[in-house]
Short mmCIF file of N, CA and C in Angstrom, two decimals:
data_model
loop_
_atom_site.label_atom_id
_atom_site.label_comp_id
_atom_site.label_asym_id
_atom_site.label_seq_id
_atom_site.Cartn_x
_atom_site.Cartn_y
_atom_site.Cartn_z
N SER F 1 113.80 94.04 179.20
CA SER F 1 114.74 94.05 178.13
C SER F 1 114.44 93.01 177.04
N LEU F 2 113.95 91.84 177.52
CA LEU F 2 113.51 90.87 176.47
C LEU F 2 112.30 91.43 175.76
N GLU F 3 111.43 92.07 176.54
CA GLU F 3 110.23 92.68 175.95
C GLU F 3 110.63 93.79 174.94
N LYS F 4 111.60 94.60 175.36
CA LYS F 4 112.07 95.68 174.54
C LYS F 4 112.67 95.11 173.24
N THR F 5 113.46 94.05 173.35
CA THR F 5 114.05 93.41 172.21
C THR F 5 113.00 92.88 171.27
N LEU F 6 111.97 92.21 171.86
CA LEU F 6 110.88 91.69 171.06
C LEU F 6 110.13 92.82 170.36
N ALA F 7 109.89 93.91 171.07
CA ALA F 7 109.23 95.08 170.49
C ALA F 7 110.06 95.63 169.36
N ASP F 8 111.35 95.80 169.58
CA ASP F 8 112.23 96.25 168.51
C ASP F 8 112.24 95.33 167.30
N LEU F 9 112.17 94.01 167.57
CA LEU F 9 112.14 92.99 166.53
C LEU F 9 110.88 93.13 165.72
N LYS F 10 109.71 93.30 166.43
CA LYS F 10 108.45 93.49 165.71
C LYS F 10 108.44 94.70 164.87
N LYS F 11 108.98 95.82 165.46
CA LYS F 11 109.05 97.06 164.71
C LYS F 11 109.96 96.92 163.50
N GLY F 12 111.10 96.25 163.68
CA GLY F 12 111.97 95.99 162.57
C GLY F 12 111.33 95.16 161.46
N MET F 13 110.56 94.16 161.89
CA MET F 13 109.86 93.30 160.93
C MET F 13 108.81 94.13 160.14
N ALA F 14 108.08 95.00 160.89
CA ALA F 14 107.06 95.83 160.26
C ALA F 14 107.75 96.79 159.29
N ASP F 15 108.90 97.38 159.69
CA ASP F 15 109.62 98.31 158.77
C ASP F 15 110.12 97.54 157.57
N LEU F 16 110.58 96.34 157.75
CA LEU F 16 111.07 95.50 156.65
C LEU F 16 109.92 95.23 155.69
N ALA F 17 108.72 94.89 156.22
CA ALA F 17 107.59 94.62 155.38
C ALA F 17 107.22 95.83 154.56
N GLN F 18 107.24 97.04 155.21
CA GLN F 18 106.94 98.25 154.48
C GLN F 18 107.98 98.51 153.39
N VAL F 19 109.23 98.32 153.67
CA VAL F 19 110.23 98.51 152.66
C VAL F 19 110.11 97.59 151.52
N LYS F 20 109.75 96.31 151.79
CA LYS F 20 109.49 95.36 150.72
C LYS F 20 108.34 95.76 149.87
N GLU F 21 107.20 96.26 150.48
CA GLU F 21 106.08 96.71 149.75
C GLU F 21 106.47 97.89 148.82
N ARG F 22 107.20 98.86 149.42
CA ARG F 22 107.62 100.03 148.60
C ARG F 22 108.58 99.57 147.48
N ALA F 23 109.44 98.64 147.75
CA ALA F 23 110.37 98.09 146.75
C ALA F 23 109.58 97.44 145.61
N ALA F 24 108.54 96.63 145.97
CA ALA F 24 107.71 95.99 144.95
C ALA F 24 106.98 97.03 144.14
N ALA F 25 106.39 98.05 144.78
CA ALA F 25 105.63 99.08 144.08
C ALA F 25 106.62 99.85 143.16
N ASN F 26 107.77 100.21 143.69
CA ASN F 26 108.76 100.91 142.89
C ASN F 26 109.24 100.03 141.68
N SER F 27 109.36 98.77 141.91
CA SER F 27 109.81 97.84 140.84
C SER F 27 108.74 97.84 139.75
N LYS F 28 107.44 97.82 140.15
CA LYS F 28 106.38 97.87 139.14
C LYS F 28 106.40 99.20 138.37
N LYS F 29 106.57 100.30 139.13
CA LYS F 29 106.65 101.64 138.48
C LYS F 29 107.84 101.64 137.48
N TYR F 30 108.96 101.10 137.91
CA TYR F 30 110.17 101.08 137.12
C TYR F 30 109.86 100.30 135.81
N ASP F 31 109.23 99.12 135.93
CA ASP F 31 108.91 98.33 134.76
C ASP F 31 108.00 99.07 133.80
N VAL F 32 106.99 99.76 134.33
CA VAL F 32 106.05 100.53 133.49
C VAL F 32 106.83 101.68 132.80
N LEU F 33 107.66 102.38 133.54
CA LEU F 33 108.43 103.46 133.00
C LEU F 33 109.43 102.98 131.96
N GLN F 34 110.05 101.84 132.22
CA GLN F 34 111.00 101.23 131.29
C GLN F 34 110.30 100.90 130.00
N GLU F 35 109.08 100.34 130.09
CA GLU F 35 108.33 99.98 128.87
C GLU F 35 107.99 101.26 128.10
N LYS F 36 107.57 102.27 128.78
CA LYS F 36 107.27 103.55 128.09
C LYS F 36 108.56 104.10 127.43
N LEU F 37 109.62 104.04 128.13
CA LEU F 37 110.93 104.53 127.56
C LEU F 37 111.29 103.72 126.32
N ASP F 38 111.13 102.39 126.38
CA ASP F 38 111.42 101.54 125.22
C ASP F 38 110.52 101.92 124.05
N ASN F 39 109.25 102.24 124.29
CA ASN F 39 108.32 102.63 123.22
C ASN F 39 108.75 103.93 122.61
N VAL F 40 109.13 104.91 123.48
CA VAL F 40 109.56 106.20 122.95
C VAL F 40 110.87 106.05 122.16
N ASN F 41 111.79 105.25 122.64
CA ASN F 41 113.05 105.02 121.88
C ASN F 41 112.75 104.36 120.56
N ALA F 42 111.83 103.43 120.53
CA ALA F 42 111.45 102.76 119.25
C ALA F 42 110.87 103.79 118.26
N GLN F 43 110.01 104.68 118.77
CA GLN F 43 109.42 105.73 117.93
C GLN F 43 110.50 106.66 117.41
N VAL F 44 111.44 107.03 118.23
CA VAL F 44 112.54 107.90 117.80
C VAL F 44 113.37 107.21 116.71
N ARG F 45 113.68 105.92 116.93
CA ARG F 45 114.46 105.17 115.93
C ARG F 45 113.68 105.09 114.62
N ASP F 46 112.38 104.87 114.70
CA ASP F 46 111.55 104.79 113.49
C ASP F 46 111.54 106.14 112.75
N ARG F 47 111.45 107.25 113.50
CA ARG F 47 111.42 108.55 112.86
C ARG F 47 112.74 108.89 112.22
N VAL F 48 113.81 108.56 112.92
CA VAL F 48 115.18 108.79 112.38
C VAL F 48 115.34 107.94 111.12
N ASP F 49 114.88 106.69 111.16
CA ASP F 49 114.97 105.83 109.99
C ASP F 49 114.17 106.40 108.83
N ASP F 50 112.93 106.85 109.15
CA ASP F 50 112.07 107.44 108.08
C ASP F 50 112.73 108.67 107.48
N ARG F 51 113.32 109.52 108.36
CA ARG F 51 113.98 110.73 107.88
C ARG F 51 115.14 110.39 106.99
N ARG F 52 115.92 109.34 107.40
CA ARG F 52 117.06 108.93 106.62
C ARG F 52 116.61 108.39 105.24
N LYS F 53 115.54 107.60 105.27
CA LYS F 53 115.02 107.05 104.02
C LYS F 53 114.54 108.14 103.13
N ASN F 54 113.80 109.15 103.69
CA ASN F 54 113.35 110.24 102.93
C ASN F 54 114.50 111.07 102.35
N LYS F 55 115.53 111.25 103.14
CA LYS F 55 116.71 111.95 102.66
C LYS F 55 117.41 111.21 101.50
N ASP F 56 117.52 109.87 101.67
CA ASP F 56 118.11 109.01 100.64
C ASP F 56 117.24 109.09 99.37
N GLU F 57 115.91 109.03 99.52
CA GLU F 57 114.96 109.09 98.41
C GLU F 57 115.12 110.43 97.71
N ASP F 58 115.17 111.49 98.49
CA ASP F 58 115.35 112.85 97.86
C ASP F 58 116.65 112.95 97.09
N ARG F 59 117.71 112.40 97.72
CA ARG F 59 119.02 112.47 97.01
C ARG F 59 118.99 111.66 95.74
N LEU F 60 118.30 110.51 95.75
CA LEU F 60 118.17 109.67 94.56
C LEU F 60 117.36 110.44 93.51
N LEU F 61 116.25 111.01 93.87
CA LEU F 61 115.41 111.72 92.92
C LEU F 61 116.17 112.91 92.33
N GLN F 62 116.95 113.60 93.13
CA GLN F 62 117.77 114.75 92.63
C GLN F 62 118.79 114.20 91.67
N ALA F 63 119.41 113.03 91.99
CA ALA F 63 120.44 112.48 91.13
C ALA F 63 119.80 112.09 89.78
N ILE F 64 118.59 111.51 89.83
CA ILE F 64 117.94 111.11 88.57
C ILE F 64 117.64 112.37 87.72
N ALA F 65 117.12 113.44 88.38
CA ALA F 65 116.85 114.67 87.65
C ALA F 65 118.09 115.20 87.00
N THR F 66 119.20 115.13 87.74
CA THR F 66 120.51 115.59 87.17
C THR F 66 120.95 114.73 86.00
N LEU F 67 120.76 113.42 86.15
CA LEU F 67 121.12 112.48 85.09
C LEU F 67 120.26 112.77 83.82
N LYS F 68 118.99 113.08 84.01
CA LYS F 68 118.12 113.38 82.88
C LYS F 68 118.59 114.61 82.16
N ARG F 69 119.08 115.60 82.93
CA ARG F 69 119.57 116.82 82.27
C ARG F 69 120.85 116.59 81.52
N HIS F 70 121.75 115.78 82.09
CA HIS F 70 123.05 115.53 81.44
C HIS F 70 123.01 114.52 80.30
N PHE F 71 122.09 113.53 80.44
CA PHE F 71 122.03 112.41 79.49
C PHE F 71 120.60 112.26 78.97
N PRO F 72 120.37 112.64 77.73
CA PRO F 72 119.03 112.59 77.17
C PRO F 72 118.40 111.18 77.12
N GLY F 73 119.26 110.13 77.21
CA GLY F 73 118.73 108.77 77.11
C GLY F 73 118.16 108.26 78.44
N VAL F 74 118.26 109.02 79.49
CA VAL F 74 117.75 108.59 80.80
C VAL F 74 116.21 108.83 80.82
N ARG F 75 115.48 107.76 81.06
CA ARG F 75 114.01 107.84 81.10
C ARG F 75 113.46 108.08 82.51
N GLY F 76 114.12 107.49 83.52
CA GLY F 76 113.65 107.63 84.93
C GLY F 76 113.62 106.27 85.58
N ARG F 77 113.13 106.28 86.85
CA ARG F 77 112.97 105.01 87.59
C ARG F 77 111.76 104.27 87.04
N LEU F 78 111.92 102.96 86.98
CA LEU F 78 110.84 102.12 86.43
C LEU F 78 109.53 102.33 87.21
N VAL F 79 109.65 102.44 88.50
CA VAL F 79 108.49 102.64 89.33
C VAL F 79 107.73 103.91 88.98
N ASP F 80 108.44 104.93 88.51
CA ASP F 80 107.82 106.16 88.13
C ASP F 80 107.30 106.19 86.69
N LEU F 81 107.76 105.16 85.88
CA LEU F 81 107.41 105.11 84.50
C LEU F 81 106.19 104.19 84.20
N CYS F 82 105.80 103.46 85.20
CA CYS F 82 104.67 102.56 84.94
C CYS F 82 103.78 102.55 86.21
N ARG F 83 102.60 102.02 86.05
CA ARG F 83 101.68 101.90 87.19
C ARG F 83 100.69 100.77 86.90
N PRO F 84 100.18 100.17 87.97
CA PRO F 84 99.18 99.12 87.76
C PRO F 84 97.94 99.73 87.12
N THR F 85 97.23 98.89 86.37
CA THR F 85 95.97 99.40 85.69
C THR F 85 94.88 99.62 86.74
N GLN F 86 94.96 98.84 87.85
CA GLN F 86 94.00 99.01 88.92
C GLN F 86 94.72 98.98 90.23
N ARG F 87 94.17 99.67 91.26
CA ARG F 87 94.87 99.67 92.55
C ARG F 87 95.01 98.26 93.19
N ARG F 88 94.07 97.42 92.89
CA ARG F 88 94.15 96.09 93.51
C ARG F 88 95.38 95.31 93.11
N TYR F 89 96.06 95.72 92.00
CA TYR F 89 97.31 95.11 91.52
C TYR F 89 98.55 95.71 92.09
N ASN F 90 98.45 96.74 92.91
CA ASN F 90 99.63 97.49 93.44
C ASN F 90 100.67 96.51 94.06
N LEU F 91 100.23 95.71 95.02
CA LEU F 91 101.11 94.83 95.73
C LEU F 91 101.73 93.79 94.76
N ALA F 92 100.88 93.20 93.94
CA ALA F 92 101.39 92.14 93.01
C ALA F 92 102.42 92.73 92.04
N VAL F 93 102.21 93.90 91.53
CA VAL F 93 103.22 94.54 90.64
C VAL F 93 104.51 94.85 91.38
N THR F 94 104.36 95.38 92.60
CA THR F 94 105.55 95.72 93.38
C THR F 94 106.39 94.50 93.68
N VAL F 95 105.73 93.43 94.10
CA VAL F 95 106.40 92.17 94.39
C VAL F 95 107.05 91.57 93.14
N ALA F 96 106.28 91.52 92.09
CA ALA F 96 106.76 90.92 90.83
C ALA F 96 107.99 91.68 90.28
N GLY F 97 107.94 93.03 90.36
CA GLY F 97 109.04 93.85 89.87
C GLY F 97 110.26 93.81 90.78
N GLY F 98 110.05 93.63 92.02
CA GLY F 98 111.11 93.54 92.99
C GLY F 98 112.05 94.77 92.97
N LYS F 99 113.37 94.41 93.09
CA LYS F 99 114.36 95.51 93.10
C LYS F 99 114.45 96.23 91.82
N ASP F 100 114.00 95.61 90.71
CA ASP F 100 114.09 96.31 89.40
C ASP F 100 113.15 97.50 89.29
N MET F 101 112.17 97.56 90.18
CA MET F 101 111.24 98.75 90.17
C MET F 101 111.98 100.03 90.48
N ASP F 102 113.09 99.94 91.24
CA ASP F 102 113.88 101.10 91.60
C ASP F 102 115.02 101.38 90.57
N ALA F 103 115.17 100.51 89.61
CA ALA F 103 116.23 100.64 88.57
C ALA F 103 115.87 101.85 87.68
N ILE F 104 116.91 102.42 87.15
CA ILE F 104 116.79 103.59 86.23
C ILE F 104 116.82 103.07 84.79
N VAL F 105 115.80 103.41 84.00
CA VAL F 105 115.69 102.97 82.64
C VAL F 105 116.44 103.97 81.76
N VAL F 106 117.33 103.42 80.91
CA VAL F 106 118.07 104.21 79.95
C VAL F 106 117.92 103.63 78.56
N ASP F 107 118.18 104.47 77.55
CA ASP F 107 117.95 104.01 76.17
C ASP F 107 118.94 102.94 75.77
N LYS F 108 120.19 103.06 76.14
CA LYS F 108 121.19 102.07 75.67
C LYS F 108 122.27 101.85 76.75
N LYS F 109 122.99 100.76 76.56
CA LYS F 109 124.02 100.36 77.51
C LYS F 109 125.05 101.47 77.75
N GLU F 110 125.48 102.11 76.67
CA GLU F 110 126.48 103.20 76.82
C GLU F 110 126.00 104.33 77.76
N THR F 111 124.73 104.68 77.60
CA THR F 111 124.15 105.70 78.51
C THR F 111 124.25 105.24 79.95
N GLY F 112 123.94 103.97 80.21
CA GLY F 112 124.03 103.41 81.53
C GLY F 112 125.46 103.56 82.09
N PHE F 113 126.45 103.17 81.25
CA PHE F 113 127.82 103.29 81.69
C PHE F 113 128.23 104.73 82.02
N GLU F 114 127.78 105.64 81.14
CA GLU F 114 128.09 107.07 81.37
C GLU F 114 127.43 107.54 82.68
N CYS F 115 126.23 107.09 82.97
CA CYS F 115 125.52 107.44 84.19
C CYS F 115 126.28 106.94 85.42
N ILE F 116 126.74 105.68 85.33
CA ILE F 116 127.47 105.08 86.43
C ILE F 116 128.73 105.86 86.70
N GLN F 117 129.45 106.22 85.61
CA GLN F 117 130.66 107.01 85.76
C GLN F 117 130.36 108.39 86.40
N TYR F 118 129.27 109.01 85.95
CA TYR F 118 128.88 110.33 86.51
C TYR F 118 128.58 110.19 88.00
N LEU F 119 127.82 109.16 88.36
CA LEU F 119 127.45 108.95 89.78
C LEU F 119 128.72 108.76 90.64
N ARG F 120 129.68 108.01 90.09
CA ARG F 120 130.93 107.79 90.76
C ARG F 120 131.71 109.12 90.99
N GLU F 121 131.82 109.85 89.91
CA GLU F 121 132.52 111.15 89.97
C GLU F 121 131.87 112.11 90.97
N GLN F 122 130.57 112.12 90.99
CA GLN F 122 129.84 113.00 91.90
C GLN F 122 129.66 112.43 93.31
N ARG F 123 130.07 111.20 93.45
CA ARG F 123 129.90 110.48 94.76
C ARG F 123 128.52 110.49 95.30
N VAL F 124 127.57 110.27 94.39
CA VAL F 124 126.18 110.30 94.76
C VAL F 124 125.74 108.96 95.34
N GLY F 125 126.35 107.88 94.84
CA GLY F 125 125.90 106.54 95.28
C GLY F 125 125.89 105.64 94.11
N THR F 126 125.14 104.56 94.26
CA THR F 126 125.02 103.60 93.18
C THR F 126 123.56 103.45 92.76
N ALA F 127 123.42 102.92 91.56
CA ALA F 127 122.05 102.67 91.06
C ALA F 127 122.14 101.50 90.06
N THR F 128 121.02 100.86 89.85
CA THR F 128 120.92 99.82 88.83
C THR F 128 120.33 100.43 87.59
N PHE F 129 120.86 100.12 86.42
CA PHE F 129 120.35 100.67 85.17
C PHE F 129 119.79 99.56 84.32
N LEU F 130 118.70 99.87 83.59
CA LEU F 130 118.06 98.90 82.65
C LEU F 130 118.19 99.53 81.25
N PRO F 131 119.22 99.09 80.49
CA PRO F 131 119.34 99.63 79.11
C PRO F 131 118.31 98.94 78.19
N LEU F 132 117.49 99.76 77.58
CA LEU F 132 116.39 99.20 76.71
C LEU F 132 116.96 98.44 75.51
N ASP F 133 118.14 98.81 75.04
CA ASP F 133 118.71 98.11 73.84
C ASP F 133 119.27 96.77 74.07
N SER F 134 119.56 96.42 75.36
CA SER F 134 120.24 95.15 75.56
C SER F 134 119.66 94.26 76.68
N ILE F 135 118.61 94.66 77.36
CA ILE F 135 118.07 93.79 78.41
C ILE F 135 117.32 92.60 77.77
N GLN F 136 117.42 91.48 78.41
CA GLN F 136 116.81 90.25 77.91
C GLN F 136 115.35 90.17 78.43
N VAL F 137 114.42 90.05 77.55
CA VAL F 137 112.99 89.90 77.95
C VAL F 137 112.50 88.53 77.52
N PRO F 138 111.39 88.05 78.12
CA PRO F 138 110.87 86.77 77.69
C PRO F 138 110.51 86.76 76.24
N ASN F 139 110.63 85.61 75.63
CA ASN F 139 110.32 85.40 74.24
C ASN F 139 108.80 85.77 74.01
N PRO F 140 108.49 86.67 73.04
CA PRO F 140 107.10 87.09 72.83
C PRO F 140 106.16 85.89 72.51
N GLN F 141 106.67 84.89 71.80
CA GLN F 141 105.82 83.75 71.48
C GLN F 141 105.42 82.95 72.75
N SER F 142 106.40 82.81 73.65
CA SER F 142 106.07 82.10 74.89
C SER F 142 105.13 82.90 75.77
N THR F 143 105.30 84.21 75.75
CA THR F 143 104.39 85.11 76.50
C THR F 143 102.98 85.01 75.94
N ASP F 144 102.87 85.05 74.58
CA ASP F 144 101.52 84.96 73.98
C ASP F 144 100.89 83.59 74.23
N ARG F 145 101.68 82.52 74.18
CA ARG F 145 101.19 81.18 74.45
C ARG F 145 100.67 81.11 75.87
N LEU F 146 101.47 81.59 76.83
CA LEU F 146 101.08 81.62 78.23
C LEU F 146 99.79 82.44 78.45
N ARG F 147 99.75 83.59 77.78
CA ARG F 147 98.54 84.46 77.91
C ARG F 147 97.31 83.71 77.42
N GLY F 148 97.48 82.98 76.27
CA GLY F 148 96.35 82.20 75.73
C GLY F 148 95.91 81.12 76.72
N ASN F 149 96.87 80.42 77.34
CA ASN F 149 96.49 79.38 78.30
C ASN F 149 95.76 79.97 79.47
N LEU F 150 96.20 81.13 79.92
CA LEU F 150 95.57 81.79 81.11
C LEU F 150 94.18 82.26 80.78
N GLN F 151 93.95 82.75 79.54
CA GLN F 151 92.61 83.28 79.17
C GLN F 151 91.63 82.11 79.08
N SER F 152 92.13 80.93 78.69
CA SER F 152 91.17 79.79 78.59
C SER F 152 90.81 79.25 79.98
N ASP F 153 91.48 79.77 81.01
CA ASP F 153 91.26 79.29 82.39
C ASP F 153 90.20 80.11 83.10
N GLY F 154 89.33 80.75 82.37
CA GLY F 154 88.23 81.51 82.98
C GLY F 154 88.68 82.88 83.51
N ALA F 155 89.80 83.40 83.07
CA ALA F 155 90.29 84.75 83.40
C ALA F 155 90.55 84.91 84.90
N LYS F 156 90.84 83.85 85.62
CA LYS F 156 91.20 83.95 87.03
C LYS F 156 92.65 84.41 87.18
N TYR F 157 93.47 84.25 86.17
CA TYR F 157 94.84 84.59 86.20
C TYR F 157 95.19 85.47 85.03
N ARG F 158 96.16 86.38 85.27
CA ARG F 158 96.61 87.25 84.17
C ARG F 158 98.11 87.41 84.29
N LEU F 159 98.74 87.71 83.17
CA LEU F 159 100.17 88.03 83.21
C LEU F 159 100.35 89.42 83.90
N CYS F 160 101.35 89.49 84.71
CA CYS F 160 101.60 90.73 85.40
C CYS F 160 101.82 91.90 84.45
N CYS F 161 102.51 91.63 83.33
CA CYS F 161 102.77 92.67 82.35
C CYS F 161 101.48 93.22 81.74
N ASP F 162 100.36 92.43 81.81
CA ASP F 162 99.12 92.88 81.27
C ASP F 162 98.30 93.78 82.23
N VAL F 163 98.76 93.84 83.48
CA VAL F 163 98.07 94.69 84.44
C VAL F 163 98.91 95.93 84.77
N ILE F 164 99.92 96.22 83.91
CA ILE F 164 100.76 97.38 84.12
C ILE F 164 100.61 98.28 82.88
N SER F 165 100.32 99.56 83.14
CA SER F 165 100.27 100.49 82.02
C SER F 165 101.53 101.32 82.02
N CYS F 166 102.08 101.53 80.82
CA CYS F 166 103.28 102.29 80.64
C CYS F 166 103.38 102.71 79.18
N ASP F 167 104.33 103.63 78.93
CA ASP F 167 104.59 104.01 77.53
C ASP F 167 105.26 102.83 76.82
N GLU F 168 104.99 102.71 75.54
CA GLU F 168 105.52 101.58 74.78
C GLU F 168 107.05 101.57 74.80
N GLU F 169 107.66 102.77 74.88
CA GLU F 169 109.13 102.82 74.85
C GLU F 169 109.81 102.18 76.05
N VAL F 170 109.07 102.01 77.14
CA VAL F 170 109.63 101.36 78.33
C VAL F 170 109.04 100.00 78.61
N ARG F 171 108.22 99.49 77.68
CA ARG F 171 107.59 98.19 77.86
C ARG F 171 108.62 97.10 78.04
N ARG F 172 109.79 97.18 77.31
CA ARG F 172 110.83 96.16 77.47
C ARG F 172 111.35 96.12 78.88
N ALA F 173 111.49 97.28 79.54
CA ALA F 173 111.98 97.28 80.93
C ALA F 173 110.96 96.62 81.87
N VAL F 174 109.71 96.89 81.60
CA VAL F 174 108.63 96.26 82.40
C VAL F 174 108.65 94.73 82.21
N MET F 175 108.80 94.31 80.97
CA MET F 175 108.85 92.85 80.69
C MET F 175 110.11 92.24 81.37
N TYR F 176 111.19 92.97 81.36
CA TYR F 176 112.41 92.47 82.02
C TYR F 176 112.16 92.30 83.54
N ALA F 177 111.51 93.30 84.15
CA ALA F 177 111.29 93.32 85.60
C ALA F 177 110.33 92.23 86.02
N VAL F 178 109.24 92.07 85.29
CA VAL F 178 108.18 91.12 85.78
C VAL F 178 108.18 89.81 85.02
N GLY F 179 108.84 89.79 83.85
CA GLY F 179 108.91 88.56 83.10
C GLY F 179 107.51 87.98 82.77
N ASN F 180 107.39 86.68 82.91
CA ASN F 180 106.10 86.04 82.68
C ASN F 180 105.40 85.70 83.98
N THR F 181 105.55 86.55 84.97
CA THR F 181 104.91 86.40 86.25
C THR F 181 103.40 86.42 86.09
N VAL F 182 102.73 85.50 86.78
CA VAL F 182 101.28 85.40 86.69
C VAL F 182 100.66 86.00 87.93
N VAL F 183 99.59 86.78 87.78
CA VAL F 183 98.85 87.42 88.89
C VAL F 183 97.50 86.72 88.98
N ALA F 184 97.16 86.38 90.22
CA ALA F 184 95.82 85.79 90.44
C ALA F 184 94.83 86.93 90.72
N GLU F 185 93.62 86.77 90.18
CA GLU F 185 92.57 87.81 90.41
C GLU F 185 92.12 87.80 91.83
#
């Protein structure tokens, strides 16, 4: 009986060791599966976020097209009205323009107010408007003086407004957005 009890104890210890091994293996499998699940969930969240952003972007573009039809003074989003002269300036122009790059350029303040009212009535959302007749831009003399100082510096630096191409009618909006920001070559 003592021998039987010892044998039962040994068998119980062996069974316990096997259970612990299986538990450790299952724990590792669980951790691997949990990590895979977390990655899949992150991908799903990213896709949903991308879809929402695309839907918001589409809604905004449709709203701008509608505004252009209703109000002849609407020019469009600043980001769509200008572009860097070279691809290497893309990031610099985007950063310098900041949130104003998504603003809608309009001919005058009244047009901006009418557009805001229309967006409210249609419950489309909100937007920032840049009225060409009243936005404050840097003093042209100070801009020219700064440009001259930069050119004498071996052309390593340029004004951001000088690396953006756009129609002359929206140049004021570009100047408002980027001001006298300097871009390094």
